[in-house]
XYZ file of C-alpha atoms in Angstrom:
248
model
C 247.763 116.742 -133.547
C 250.569 118.033 -132.142
C 254.160 115.949 -132.505
C 254.875 114.824 -129.220
C 251.406 114.250 -128.278
C 251.736 111.582 -131.352
C 254.823 110.006 -130.408
C 252.793 109.121 -126.611
C 250.779 107.914 -128.816
C 253.225 105.267 -130.814
C 254.255 104.325 -127.159
C 251.343 103.135 -125.891
C 250.910 101.618 -128.845
C 253.690 99.908 -128.560
C 252.865 98.475 -124.866
C 250.482 95.961 -126.886
C 251.980 95.250 -130.315
C 255.154 95.561 -130.265
C 255.576 97.140 -133.865
C 255.776 100.534 -133.836
C 257.849 101.762 -136.198
C 261.566 102.884 -134.424
C 261.587 106.116 -132.033
C 265.076 107.153 -132.946
C 266.233 110.014 -130.886
C 269.932 111.370 -129.405
C 270.602 114.866 -129.474
C 273.301 118.071 -129.698
C 276.248 117.986 -127.164
C 278.735 120.107 -126.858
C 282.127 118.451 -127.705
C 283.668 116.709 -124.503
C 286.981 116.959 -122.536
C 288.853 114.463 -120.612
C 287.110 111.270 -119.787
C 288.740 111.326 -116.786
C 287.860 114.586 -115.159
C 286.125 115.159 -112.246
C 282.918 117.049 -112.814
C 279.821 118.356 -110.750
C 277.977 118.398 -114.126
C 274.645 118.867 -112.337
C 271.037 120.749 -113.233
C 268.148 121.522 -111.357
C 266.070 118.655 -110.181
C 263.101 117.969 -112.147
C 260.531 118.734 -109.777
C 261.861 121.320 -106.781
C 260.636 121.049 -103.180
C 258.687 124.145 -104.408
C 257.224 123.031 -107.477
C 253.605 120.599 -106.587
C 252.703 120.229 -109.723
C 252.741 116.655 -111.315
C 256.175 115.721 -113.725
C 254.795 115.167 -117.259
C 253.735 112.141 -119.015
C 255.819 110.950 -121.372
C 255.825 107.779 -124.105
C 256.878 104.462 -122.859
C 257.764 103.146 -126.386
C 259.047 101.500 -128.502
C 260.714 99.630 -125.785
C 258.849 99.130 -122.764
C 259.682 96.697 -119.860
C 257.335 93.891 -121.200
C 256.803 92.151 -117.835
C 257.908 94.322 -115.186
C 257.028 92.555 -111.880
C 259.558 89.761 -112.565
C 262.553 91.874 -112.455
C 262.307 93.354 -108.523
C 265.596 94.240 -108.253
C 268.047 97.348 -107.388
C 271.040 96.177 -108.878
C 270.005 96.212 -112.950
C 273.464 96.193 -114.797
C 273.576 92.084 -115.246
C 275.941 91.729 -118.135
C 276.815 95.501 -119.272
C 279.702 97.124 -119.365
C 280.349 101.246 -119.414
C 280.749 103.911 -116.790
C 279.371 102.924 -113.051
C 276.050 104.930 -112.402
C 273.803 105.362 -109.186
C 269.904 106.429 -110.173
C 268.389 108.076 -106.921
C 264.406 108.490 -107.652
C 262.576 110.277 -105.438
C 258.798 109.677 -105.279
C 256.279 113.264 -103.998
C 252.549 112.595 -104.040
C 250.837 116.232 -104.701
C 247.538 115.134 -103.418
C 249.247 115.532 -100.170
C 251.332 119.074 -100.581
C 254.155 116.575 -101.963
C 255.188 114.778 -99.256
C 257.203 111.443 -99.668
C 254.989 108.721 -101.427
C 256.084 105.451 -99.263
C 255.615 101.819 -100.505
C 255.072 103.608 -104.876
C 256.605 100.917 -107.314
C 258.945 102.427 -109.176
C 260.275 100.616 -112.612
C 263.372 101.869 -115.058
C 264.777 100.854 -117.586
C 267.445 102.587 -120.062
C 269.327 101.685 -122.826
C 273.047 100.058 -122.782
C 276.253 102.165 -124.026
C 275.751 101.482 -127.603
C 271.985 102.551 -127.332
C 270.365 98.991 -127.149
C 267.262 97.311 -125.234
C 267.108 94.543 -123.701
C 263.943 92.130 -124.540
C 263.784 93.433 -128.125
C 265.712 93.247 -131.577
C 266.296 91.447 -134.732
C 263.859 93.675 -136.244
C 263.753 97.474 -137.784
C 263.346 98.959 -134.611
C 266.880 97.718 -133.254
C 268.985 95.318 -135.649
C 270.595 93.698 -132.514
C 268.453 90.856 -131.012
C 268.015 90.913 -127.201
C 264.882 89.632 -126.830
C 265.553 86.940 -124.499
C 267.568 89.333 -121.805
C 266.353 91.646 -119.234
C 269.802 93.846 -118.204
C 269.189 97.369 -117.343
C 265.200 97.403 -116.212
C 263.829 97.147 -112.527
C 261.607 97.614 -110.065
C 261.768 99.012 -106.588
C 259.130 100.357 -104.120
C 259.790 103.877 -102.248
C 261.386 103.909 -98.768
C 259.568 106.076 -95.971
C 261.604 108.987 -97.804
C 259.792 107.924 -101.258
C 263.155 107.252 -102.446
C 264.465 104.078 -104.855
C 267.830 103.464 -105.555
C 269.007 101.248 -108.727
C 273.190 100.684 -109.514
C 273.698 100.539 -113.052
C 275.728 101.702 -115.743
C 275.695 105.304 -117.849
C 273.326 105.430 -120.417
C 274.404 105.840 -124.237
C 272.772 107.154 -126.811
C 270.897 106.387 -130.605
C 269.706 107.894 -132.958
C 267.396 110.588 -132.848
C 267.214 110.732 -128.762
C 269.105 112.922 -125.921
C 270.220 110.692 -123.512
C 267.618 109.750 -121.005
C 266.340 107.155 -118.450
C 262.186 105.843 -118.630
C 260.247 105.712 -115.160
C 256.624 104.071 -115.000
C 255.306 104.531 -111.159
C 252.642 102.829 -109.587
C 251.000 103.092 -106.112
C 250.985 100.271 -103.752
C 248.320 99.016 -104.871
C 249.545 98.322 -108.460
C 247.564 101.308 -110.372
C 249.428 102.868 -112.806
C 249.633 106.765 -111.595
C 252.906 108.114 -114.228
C 255.261 106.952 -117.145
C 257.711 109.863 -117.569
C 261.110 110.483 -118.439
C 264.258 111.623 -117.245
C 266.655 114.237 -118.932
C 270.554 114.500 -118.734
C 272.214 117.623 -118.216
C 274.367 118.868 -121.745
C 277.304 120.829 -122.190
C 281.154 120.043 -122.604
C 281.672 119.394 -118.922
C 278.786 117.243 -118.460
C 278.802 114.125 -117.457
C 276.633 112.836 -121.378
C 279.881 114.487 -122.895
C 282.572 112.874 -120.232
C 281.114 109.570 -120.500
C 280.830 109.573 -123.915
C 283.953 110.737 -124.549
C 285.532 107.754 -122.658
C 286.477 105.031 -125.401
C 288.401 103.094 -122.486
C 285.518 102.523 -121.455
C 283.648 101.314 -124.152
C 281.899 104.426 -125.230
C 283.014 104.172 -128.925
C 280.514 106.670 -130.489
C 281.391 110.235 -128.860
C 278.606 112.460 -129.351
C 278.675 112.268 -133.709
C 274.888 112.554 -134.852
C 273.977 113.097 -130.724
C 269.797 114.699 -130.735
C 270.547 117.111 -127.832
C 267.489 117.736 -125.304
C 266.471 121.173 -127.133
C 266.003 118.872 -130.289
C 264.774 115.473 -128.956
C 260.995 114.908 -130.299
C 260.578 114.206 -126.169
C 261.974 116.783 -124.430
C 262.101 119.660 -127.136
C 259.070 121.441 -125.619
C 260.620 121.324 -122.051
C 263.149 119.684 -119.770
C 262.259 121.579 -116.468
C 260.479 119.224 -114.527
C 262.111 116.303 -116.243
C 266.067 117.142 -115.368
C 268.189 115.534 -113.543
C 271.088 116.007 -111.081
C 274.166 114.609 -111.640
C 277.336 114.358 -110.008
C 280.516 112.713 -109.842
C 283.222 111.508 -112.673
C 284.224 108.794 -114.968
C 286.493 107.400 -112.761
C 284.729 107.166 -109.825
C 281.196 106.465 -111.040
C 278.232 109.136 -111.804
C 274.940 109.414 -109.846
C 271.870 111.080 -110.916
C 269.267 112.101 -108.389
C 265.815 113.201 -109.287
C 262.694 114.082 -108.234
C 259.101 112.948 -109.553
C 255.904 114.116 -108.653
C 252.692 112.191 -109.198
C 248.941 112.166 -107.904
C 248.953 109.763 -105.570
């Protein structure tokens, strides 16, 4: 069995049991420069307009949203602090020549600047207890352009994983279509490098011990269809854009 398939299995188990051994991850990235420097740290969006294949599925665990239907909101920041971050995700339907998929339900979740998830904690999976809060989790429905937009803070990282965002997509009836993850561009002038050098914004870990995409157990096989485009700056905030193809 491939290691990635094994990890997916763990993620699915986590939804029902919430008792999976922690999958730590974060990755290798170049040394960052001045955190206030403007950058257009972009990379091709995961599913380009010329590619109408379904985006790869990935594990939802070990920290999936417990009751996503209760978190219908576009601003998912809550009390978390960090570099401003706007997330724009477009959903397309491979069953209709990749036209925009209207009224799809999109759930996202990611860790805070310190690498912690809400709804979990106080265990070996995550030492800090955030079981009673729901920060950095939210649900939106796509518009006529297949677009959802979330306001958040730039994710931090935790041991064993590259910076990432989890996404679960359903059709308008609530049937699950795809669970996947969004990868971030890396490099010395990337948003990942610049943000993690920004101690003024509370990102104190830097990139020492970070796991890069190439070594990440989820992304290491390929990030071609899961790579986002990120533009902006530490001072003004960053904007992520990404397209996900589903068989709707």
